[in-house]
mmCIF file with all atom_site columns, C-alpha atoms in Angstrom:
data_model
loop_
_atom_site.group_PDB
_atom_site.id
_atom_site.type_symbol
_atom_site.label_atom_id
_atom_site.label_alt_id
_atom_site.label_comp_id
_atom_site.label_asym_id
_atom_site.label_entity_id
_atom_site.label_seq_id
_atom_site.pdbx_PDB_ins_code
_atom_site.Cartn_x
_atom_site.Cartn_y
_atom_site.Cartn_z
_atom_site.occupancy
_atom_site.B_iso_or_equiv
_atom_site.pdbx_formal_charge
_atom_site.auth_seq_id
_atom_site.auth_comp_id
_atom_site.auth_asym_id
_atom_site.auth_atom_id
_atom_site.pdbx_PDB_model_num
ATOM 1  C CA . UNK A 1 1  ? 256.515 168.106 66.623 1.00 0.00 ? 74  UNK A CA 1
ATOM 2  C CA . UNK A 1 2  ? 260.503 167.960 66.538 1.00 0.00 ? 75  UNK A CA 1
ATOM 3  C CA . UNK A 1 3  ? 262.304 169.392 63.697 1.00 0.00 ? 76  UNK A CA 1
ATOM 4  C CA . UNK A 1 4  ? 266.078 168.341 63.054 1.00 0.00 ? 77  UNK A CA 1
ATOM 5  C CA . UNK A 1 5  ? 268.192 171.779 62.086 1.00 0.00 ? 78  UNK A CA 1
ATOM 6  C CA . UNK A 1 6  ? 272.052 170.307 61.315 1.00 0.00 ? 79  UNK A CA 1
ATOM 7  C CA . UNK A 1 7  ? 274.439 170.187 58.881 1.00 0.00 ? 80  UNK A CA 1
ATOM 8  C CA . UNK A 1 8  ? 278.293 168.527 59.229 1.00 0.00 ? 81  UNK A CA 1
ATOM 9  C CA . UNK A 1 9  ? 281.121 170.560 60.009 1.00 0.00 ? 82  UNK A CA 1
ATOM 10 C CA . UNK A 1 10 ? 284.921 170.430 59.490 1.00 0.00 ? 83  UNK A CA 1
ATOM 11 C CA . UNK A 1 11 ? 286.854 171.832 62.249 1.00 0.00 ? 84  UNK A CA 1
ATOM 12 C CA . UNK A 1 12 ? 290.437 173.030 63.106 1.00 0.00 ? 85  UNK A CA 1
ATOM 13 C CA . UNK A 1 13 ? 291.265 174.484 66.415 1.00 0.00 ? 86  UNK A CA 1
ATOM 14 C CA . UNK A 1 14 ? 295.183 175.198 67.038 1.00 0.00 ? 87  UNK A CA 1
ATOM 15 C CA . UNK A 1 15 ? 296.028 176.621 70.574 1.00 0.00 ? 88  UNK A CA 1
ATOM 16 C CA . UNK A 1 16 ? 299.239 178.130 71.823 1.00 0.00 ? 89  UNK A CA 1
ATOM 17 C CA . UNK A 1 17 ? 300.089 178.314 75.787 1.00 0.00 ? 90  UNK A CA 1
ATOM 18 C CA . UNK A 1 18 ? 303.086 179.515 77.353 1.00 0.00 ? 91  UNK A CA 1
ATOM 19 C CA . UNK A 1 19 ? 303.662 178.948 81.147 1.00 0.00 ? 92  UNK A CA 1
ATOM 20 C CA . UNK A 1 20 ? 306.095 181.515 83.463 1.00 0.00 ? 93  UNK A CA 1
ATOM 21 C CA . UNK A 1 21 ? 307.433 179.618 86.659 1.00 0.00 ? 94  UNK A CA 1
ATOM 22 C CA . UNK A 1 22 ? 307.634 182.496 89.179 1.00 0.00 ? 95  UNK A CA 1
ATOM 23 C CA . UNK A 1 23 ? 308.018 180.264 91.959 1.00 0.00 ? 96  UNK A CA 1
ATOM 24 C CA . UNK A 1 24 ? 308.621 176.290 92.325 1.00 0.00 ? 97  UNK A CA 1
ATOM 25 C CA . UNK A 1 25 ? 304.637 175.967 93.207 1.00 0.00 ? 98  UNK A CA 1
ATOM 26 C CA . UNK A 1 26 ? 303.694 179.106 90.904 1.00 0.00 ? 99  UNK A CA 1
ATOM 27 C CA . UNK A 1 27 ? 303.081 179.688 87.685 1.00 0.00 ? 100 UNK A CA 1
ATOM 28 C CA . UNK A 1 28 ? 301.334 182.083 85.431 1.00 0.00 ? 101 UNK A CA 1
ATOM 29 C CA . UNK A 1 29 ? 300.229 180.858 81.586 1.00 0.00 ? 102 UNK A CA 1
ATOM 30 C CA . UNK A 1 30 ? 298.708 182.275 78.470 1.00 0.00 ? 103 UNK A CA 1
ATOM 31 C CA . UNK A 1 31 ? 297.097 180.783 75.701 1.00 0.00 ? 104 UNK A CA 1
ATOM 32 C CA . UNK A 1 32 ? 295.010 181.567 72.653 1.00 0.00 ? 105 UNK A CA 1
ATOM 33 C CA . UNK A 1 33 ? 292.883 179.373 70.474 1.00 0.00 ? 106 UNK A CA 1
ATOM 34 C CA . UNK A 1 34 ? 291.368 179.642 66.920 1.00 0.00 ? 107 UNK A CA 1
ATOM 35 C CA . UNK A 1 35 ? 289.079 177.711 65.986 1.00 0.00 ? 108 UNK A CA 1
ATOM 36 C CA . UNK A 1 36 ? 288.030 177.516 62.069 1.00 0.00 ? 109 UNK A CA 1
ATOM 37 C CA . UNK A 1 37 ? 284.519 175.567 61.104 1.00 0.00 ? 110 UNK A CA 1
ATOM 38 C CA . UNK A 1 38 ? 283.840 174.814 57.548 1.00 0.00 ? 111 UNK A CA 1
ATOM 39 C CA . UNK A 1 39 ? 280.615 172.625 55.703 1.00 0.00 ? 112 UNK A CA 1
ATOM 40 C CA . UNK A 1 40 ? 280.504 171.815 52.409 1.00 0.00 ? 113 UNK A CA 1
ATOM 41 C CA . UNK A 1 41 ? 276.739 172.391 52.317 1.00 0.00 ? 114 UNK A CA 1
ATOM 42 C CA . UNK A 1 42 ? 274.487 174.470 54.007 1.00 0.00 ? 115 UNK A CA 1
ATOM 43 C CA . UNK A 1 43 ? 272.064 174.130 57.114 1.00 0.00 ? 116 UNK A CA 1
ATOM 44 C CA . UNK A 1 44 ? 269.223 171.751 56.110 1.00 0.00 ? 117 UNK A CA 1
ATOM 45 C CA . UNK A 1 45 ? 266.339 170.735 57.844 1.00 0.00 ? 118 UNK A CA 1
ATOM 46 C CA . UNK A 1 46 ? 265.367 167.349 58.222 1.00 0.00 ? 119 UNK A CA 1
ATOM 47 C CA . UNK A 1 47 ? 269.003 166.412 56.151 1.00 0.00 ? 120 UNK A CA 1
ATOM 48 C CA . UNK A 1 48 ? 266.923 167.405 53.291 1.00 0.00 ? 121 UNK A CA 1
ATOM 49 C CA . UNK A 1 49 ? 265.433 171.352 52.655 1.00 0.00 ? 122 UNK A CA 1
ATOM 50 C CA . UNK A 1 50 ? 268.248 173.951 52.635 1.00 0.00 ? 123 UNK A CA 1
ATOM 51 C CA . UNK A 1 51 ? 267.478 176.739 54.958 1.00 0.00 ? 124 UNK A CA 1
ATOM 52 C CA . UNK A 1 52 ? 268.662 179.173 52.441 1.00 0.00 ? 125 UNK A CA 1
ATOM 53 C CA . UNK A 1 53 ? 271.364 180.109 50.235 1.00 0.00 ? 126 UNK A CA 1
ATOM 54 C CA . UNK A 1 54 ? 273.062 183.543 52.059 1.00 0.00 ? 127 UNK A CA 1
ATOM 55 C CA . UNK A 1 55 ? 274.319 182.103 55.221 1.00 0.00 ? 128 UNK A CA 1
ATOM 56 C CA . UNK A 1 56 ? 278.164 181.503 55.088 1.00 0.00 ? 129 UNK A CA 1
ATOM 57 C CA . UNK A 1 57 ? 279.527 177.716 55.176 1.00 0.00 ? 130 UNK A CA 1
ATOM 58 C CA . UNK A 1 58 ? 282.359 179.045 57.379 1.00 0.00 ? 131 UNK A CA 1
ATOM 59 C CA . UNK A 1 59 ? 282.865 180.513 60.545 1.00 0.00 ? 132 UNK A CA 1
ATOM 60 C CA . UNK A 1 60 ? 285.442 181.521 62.771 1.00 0.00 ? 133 UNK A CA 1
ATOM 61 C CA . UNK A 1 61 ? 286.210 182.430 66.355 1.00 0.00 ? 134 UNK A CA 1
ATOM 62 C CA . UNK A 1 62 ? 289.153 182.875 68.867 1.00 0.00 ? 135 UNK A CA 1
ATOM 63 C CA . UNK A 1 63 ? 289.622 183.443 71.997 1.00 0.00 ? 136 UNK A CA 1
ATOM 64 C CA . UNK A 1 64 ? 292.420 183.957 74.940 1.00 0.00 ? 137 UNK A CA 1
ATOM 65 C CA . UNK A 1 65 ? 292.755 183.631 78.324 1.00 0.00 ? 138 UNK A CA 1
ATOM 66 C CA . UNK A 1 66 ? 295.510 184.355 81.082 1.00 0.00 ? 139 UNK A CA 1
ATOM 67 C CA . UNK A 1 67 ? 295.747 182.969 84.659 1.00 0.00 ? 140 UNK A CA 1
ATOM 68 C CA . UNK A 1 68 ? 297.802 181.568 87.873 1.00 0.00 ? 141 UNK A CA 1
ATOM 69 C CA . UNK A 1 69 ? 298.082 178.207 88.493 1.00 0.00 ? 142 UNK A CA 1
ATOM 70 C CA . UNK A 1 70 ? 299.772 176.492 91.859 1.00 0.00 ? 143 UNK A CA 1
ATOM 71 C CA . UNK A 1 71 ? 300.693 173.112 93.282 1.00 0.00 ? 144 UNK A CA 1
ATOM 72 C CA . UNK A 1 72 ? 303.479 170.634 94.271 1.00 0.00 ? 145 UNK A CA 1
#
């Protein structure tokens, strides 16, 4: 038996990078993301039964990261 858990989302996910040439083959970057999620209803199963009332119909998350990258 396979039950169908979904619900449709609205996302927006702006990200910001910045790159440092150290060397003409070199470079070092940055970047963050956010990333907002936001349904107007609620988890249903089957598209039909709400799971329940008390979960959220946002959520959030970010993240960042930092690294080298090199190449002609």
């Amino acid at each position: 038996m396979l039950i169908q858990l979904k619900r449709d989302e609205l996302s927006i996910s702006p990200k910001a990078s910045f790159y440092f040439n150290v060397m003409d083959f070199v470079s070092l970057f940055v970047e963050g993301r956010f990333t907002y999620n936001y349904s107007p209803e609620n988890w249903k199963i089957e598209g039909e039964y709400t799971v329940t009332d008390n979960i959220p119909n946002y959520n959030y998350y970010y993240s960042f990261g930092a690294g080298i990258m090199w190449g002609f």
